[in-house]
Amino acid sequence: MLNGNNIPKLEFQHIRFLGAEGIGMSALIRILEKQSPETQISKSDLSYKQNNPLSSDIDLVVRSTAIAETDPDYIELKKRGVRIWHRRDMLNYLSQGFKQIVVSGTHGKTTCSAMLAHILVEADLDPSFAVGGILANYQSNARAGQGEYFVLEGDESDKSFTITNPYLAVVTCIEPDHLENYPGGIDEIRDCFYAFLDKAPIKVINIDDPLLANYAQRSTSNNQHLITYSASQLDNYKINLSMPGKHNKMNALACIKAAEQLGIKSEAAVKFL
């Protein structure tokens, strides 16, 4: 079985996180502290009153998209020749050895990935997860488990989701957004999502979305294990959530469909929600 024990040993001794207060970066730090406790971690962020000093033994920098090339720490560490990774590179590294469950979409991915992570925990699958919000049940946005699955939020805003290697991919919707990173507009956004889905052996998509409905209609061998959901199916499940709104029920439906593909019965998934 694949699990966190299979990840390659980290070759870096001291990792500097630039933009460490960001929700995505804090998740990486929490997982790294659990997976590789021997690795030294230092942090800097504009919100800190006093950042950790830039010691001479830093051998890897991890930066978020929010960190500009004018950031003083970035300038100094780049001048030293220290290797620099984007946040997505570290996320991909930490999820090696796991089956990636990647949730993406223009809207709903944070809620959906958090729900799915919770279902897997409650089903005793001991997953790891890194999501873009704090899960109330765990008071954390990250978890380092020993099970075979790693649930992560596939960020489309900066194309981070394109470098993931999903075993199961969930896409909630495809709409024009973050056009500064997509000069080709909605056509480029669509193509990136389609390529992302094509990589996944198992795909769960919302066919109420026109572009995802179009994807489902493509007759390709890659779509042999394609699971669809839509609002018309909501009455088939007794979904009771503390969060109001049909959109949250749709997110829950996506998670139920995904959980079924991982061997969790729909009745159990509904109960865990």
Tab-separated table of N, CA, C and O in Angstrom, residues 20-70:
chain	number	residue	atom	x	y	z
A	20	ALA	N	4.664	32.775	4.827
A	20	ALA	CA	4.301	31.624	5.656
A	20	ALA	C	2.925	31.724	6.291
A	20	ALA	O	2.358	30.722	6.716
A	21	GLU	N	2.369	32.913	6.384
A	21	GLU	CA	1.061	33.083	7.012
A	21	GLU	C	-0.086	32.741	6.069
A	21	GLU	O	-1.233	32.636	6.500
A	22	GLY	N	0.181	32.601	4.779
A	22	GLY	CA	-0.869	32.264	3.825
A	22	GLY	C	-1.487	30.909	4.152
A	22	GLY	O	-0.811	30.004	4.643
A	23	ILE	N	-2.769	30.741	3.853
A	23	ILE	CA	-3.481	29.522	4.228
A	23	ILE	C	-2.870	28.286	3.566
A	23	ILE	O	-2.751	27.232	4.190
A	24	GLY	N	-2.439	28.424	2.320
A	24	GLY	CA	-1.829	27.287	1.639
A	24	GLY	C	-0.448	26.968	2.173
A	24	GLY	O	-0.081	25.789	2.308
A	25	MET	N	0.317	27.987	2.502
A	25	MET	CA	1.670	27.767	3.014
A	25	MET	C	1.641	27.176	4.413
A	25	MET	O	2.443	26.286	4.746
A	26	SER	N	0.717	27.638	5.250
A	26	SER	CA	0.654	27.115	6.615
A	26	SER	C	0.314	25.628	6.623
A	26	SER	O	0.783	24.878	7.487
A	27	ALA	N	-0.489	25.187	5.646
A	27	ALA	CA	-0.806	23.759	5.542
A	27	ALA	C	0.451	22.950	5.242
A	27	ALA	O	0.677	21.878	5.833
A	28	LEU	N	1.276	23.448	4.332
A	28	LEU	CA	2.521	22.743	3.984
A	28	LEU	C	3.452	22.639	5.188
A	28	LEU	O	4.072	21.598	5.417
A	29	ILE	N	3.529	23.716	5.941
A	29	ILE	CA	4.413	23.729	7.113
A	29	ILE	C	3.957	22.702	8.140
A	29	ILE	O	4.769	21.951	8.701
A	30	ARG	N	2.650	22.628	8.363
A	30	ARG	CA	2.124	21.664	9.340
A	30	ARG	C	2.440	20.223	8.923
A	30	ARG	O	2.817	19.390	9.750
A	31	ILE	N	2.270	19.917	7.643
A	31	ILE	CA	2.536	18.560	7.167
A	31	ILE	C	4.031	18.263	7.211
A	31	ILE	O	4.458	17.176	7.619
A	32	LEU	N	4.842	19.224	6.800
A	32	LEU	CA	6.288	19.018	6.801
A	32	LEU	C	6.813	18.780	8.217
A	32	LEU	O	7.687	17.931	8.436
A	33	GLU	N	6.272	19.493	9.181
A	33	GLU	CA	6.701	19.315	10.570
A	33	GLU	C	6.401	17.897	11.061
A	33	GLU	O	7.149	17.353	11.878
A	34	LYS	N	5.333	17.301	10.545
A	34	LYS	CA	4.972	15.937	10.943
A	34	LYS	C	5.761	14.903	10.132
A	34	LYS	O	6.254	13.920	10.680
A	35	GLN	N	5.881	15.121	8.833
A	35	GLN	CA	6.541	14.138	7.977
A	35	GLN	C	8.057	14.160	8.117
A	35	GLN	O	8.713	13.137	7.955
A	36	SER	N	8.619	15.334	8.387
A	36	SER	CA	10.077	15.464	8.412
A	36	SER	C	10.502	16.339	9.592
A	36	SER	O	11.002	17.460	9.417
A	37	PRO	N	10.308	15.848	10.813
A	37	PRO	CA	10.575	16.672	12.000
A	37	PRO	C	12.036	17.083	12.145
A	37	PRO	O	12.337	18.046	12.860
A	38	GLU	N	12.924	16.360	11.473
A	38	GLU	CA	14.348	16.706	11.588
A	38	GLU	C	14.730	17.916	10.729
A	38	GLU	O	15.823	18.485	10.882
A	39	THR	N	13.855	18.312	9.813
A	39	THR	CA	14.139	19.445	8.928
A	39	THR	C	13.864	20.763	9.648
A	39	THR	O	12.786	20.955	10.212
A	40	GLN	N	14.821	21.672	9.605
A	40	GLN	CA	14.627	22.988	10.214
A	40	GLN	C	13.759	23.852	9.313
A	40	GLN	O	13.929	23.870	8.091
A	41	ILE	N	12.818	24.562	9.918
A	41	ILE	CA	11.914	25.436	9.169
A	41	ILE	C	12.019	26.843	9.731
A	41	ILE	O	11.974	27.049	10.945
A	42	SER	N	12.180	27.817	8.850
A	42	SER	CA	12.095	29.217	9.263
A	42	SER	C	11.094	29.919	8.360
A	42	SER	O	10.794	29.460	7.264
A	43	LYS	N	10.569	31.044	8.841
A	43	LYS	CA	9.440	31.671	8.156
A	43	LYS	C	9.628	33.181	8.071
A	43	LYS	O	10.278	33.792	8.912
A	44	SER	N	9.008	33.731	7.039
A	44	SER	CA	8.888	35.186	6.962
A	44	SER	C	7.577	35.528	6.291
A	44	SER	O	7.054	34.766	5.477
A	45	ASP	N	7.027	36.680	6.662
A	45	ASP	CA	5.765	37.138	6.089
A	45	ASP	C	5.643	38.616	6.428
A	45	ASP	O	6.131	39.062	7.468
A	46	LEU	N	4.989	39.352	5.579
A	46	LEU	CA	4.822	40.789	5.827
A	46	LEU	C	4.046	41.052	7.107
A	46	LEU	O	4.181	42.109	7.726
A	47	SER	N	3.221	40.095	7.532
A	47	SER	CA	2.395	40.303	8.720
A	47	SER	C	3.159	40.049	10.023
A	47	SER	O	2.683	40.385	11.102
A	48	TYR	N	4.346	39.417	9.928
A	48	TYR	CA	5.108	39.131	11.135
A	48	TYR	C	5.750	40.415	11.672
A	48	TYR	O	6.270	41.227	10.912
A	49	LYS	N	5.732	40.573	12.990
A	49	LYS	CA	6.419	41.717	13.592
A	49	LYS	C	7.927	41.542	13.483
A	49	LYS	O	8.673	42.487	13.319
A	50	GLN	N	8.358	40.289	13.610
A	50	GLN	CA	9.791	40.019	13.494
A	50	GLN	C	9.980	38.670	12.812
A	50	GLN	O	9.624	37.631	13.364
A	51	ASN	N	10.528	38.670	11.607
A	51	ASN	CA	10.765	37.445	10.878
A	51	ASN	C	11.996	36.726	11.417
A	51	ASN	O	12.888	37.345	12.004
A	52	ASN	N	12.037	35.405	11.201
A	52	ASN	CA	13.241	34.660	11.558
A	52	ASN	C	14.422	35.206	10.756
A	52	ASN	O	14.259	35.605	9.600
A	53	PRO	N	15.607	35.228	11.345
A	53	PRO	CA	16.769	35.727	10.601
A	53	PRO	C	17.116	34.814	9.425
A	53	PRO	O	16.815	33.621	9.432
A	54	LEU	N	17.771	35.395	8.436
A	54	LEU	CA	18.207	34.632	7.262
A	54	LEU	C	19.557	33.989	7.568
A	54	LEU	O	20.599	34.570	7.304
A	55	SER	N	19.529	32.786	8.104
A	55	SER	CA	20.777	32.130	8.465
A	55	SER	C	21.481	31.596	7.219
A	55	SER	O	20.883	31.456	6.147
A	56	SER	N	22.734	31.264	7.381
A	56	SER	CA	23.564	30.875	6.237
A	56	SER	C	23.304	29.451	5.764
A	56	SER	O	23.753	29.070	4.679
A	57	ASP	N	22.583	28.640	6.563
A	57	ASP	CA	22.409	27.235	6.204
A	57	ASP	C	21.104	26.954	5.453
A	57	ASP	O	20.774	25.795	5.199
A	58	ILE	N	20.351	27.993	5.085
A	58	ILE	CA	19.113	27.787	4.322
A	58	ILE	C	19.465	27.201	2.957
A	58	ILE	O	20.269	27.764	2.215
A	59	ASP	N	18.894	26.023	2.632
A	59	ASP	CA	19.218	25.402	1.345
A	59	ASP	C	18.003	25.176	0.450
A	59	ASP	O	18.127	24.590	-0.627
A	60	LEU	N	16.830	25.656	0.864
A	60	LEU	CA	15.650	25.632	0.011
A	60	LEU	C	14.709	26.755	0.422
A	60	LEU	O	14.497	27.000	1.612
A	61	VAL	N	14.185	27.435	-0.580
A	61	VAL	CA	13.181	28.481	-0.358
A	61	VAL	C	11.864	28.010	-0.965
A	61	VAL	O	11.844	27.485	-2.080
A	62	VAL	N	10.768	28.186	-0.223
A	62	VAL	CA	9.434	27.910	-0.745
A	62	VAL	C	8.655	29.220	-0.680
A	62	VAL	O	8.527	29.814	0.388
A	63	ARG	N	8.158	29.659	-1.826
A	63	ARG	CA	7.453	30.943	-1.889
A	63	ARG	C	6.042	30.729	-2.408
A	63	ARG	O	5.766	29.814	-3.189
A	64	SER	N	5.142	31.578	-1.958
A	64	SER	CA	3.776	31.564	-2.465
A	64	SER	C	3.679	32.522	-3.646
A	64	SER	O	4.574	33.346	-3.885
A	65	THR	N	2.574	32.422	-4.372
A	65	THR	CA	2.348	33.324	-5.505
A	65	THR	C	2.313	34.774	-5.044
A	65	THR	O	2.670	35.690	-5.796
A	66	ALA	N	1.916	34.985	-3.797
A	66	ALA	CA	1.782	36.348	-3.274
A	66	ALA	C	3.127	37.041	-3.060
A	66	ALA	O	3.180	38.269	-2.924
A	67	ILE	N	4.209	36.284	-3.049
A	67	ILE	CA	5.525	36.874	-2.799
A	67	ILE	C	6.108	37.423	-4.102
A	67	ILE	O	6.381	36.666	-5.039
A	68	ALA	N	6.294	38.708	-4.135
A	68	ALA	CA	6.828	39.370	-5.328
A	68	ALA	C	8.345	39.208	-5.394
A	68	ALA	O	8.996	38.935	-4.383
A	69	GLU	N	8.883	39.384	-6.580
A	69	GLU	CA	10.337	39.267	-6.738
A	69	GLU	C	11.081	40.439	-6.108
A	69	GLU	O	12.307	40.435	-6.051
A	70	THR	N	10.329	41.420	-5.618
A	70	THR	CA	10.935	42.552	-4.902
A	70	THR	C	11.013	42.301	-3.398
A	70	THR	O	11.522	43.145	-2.660
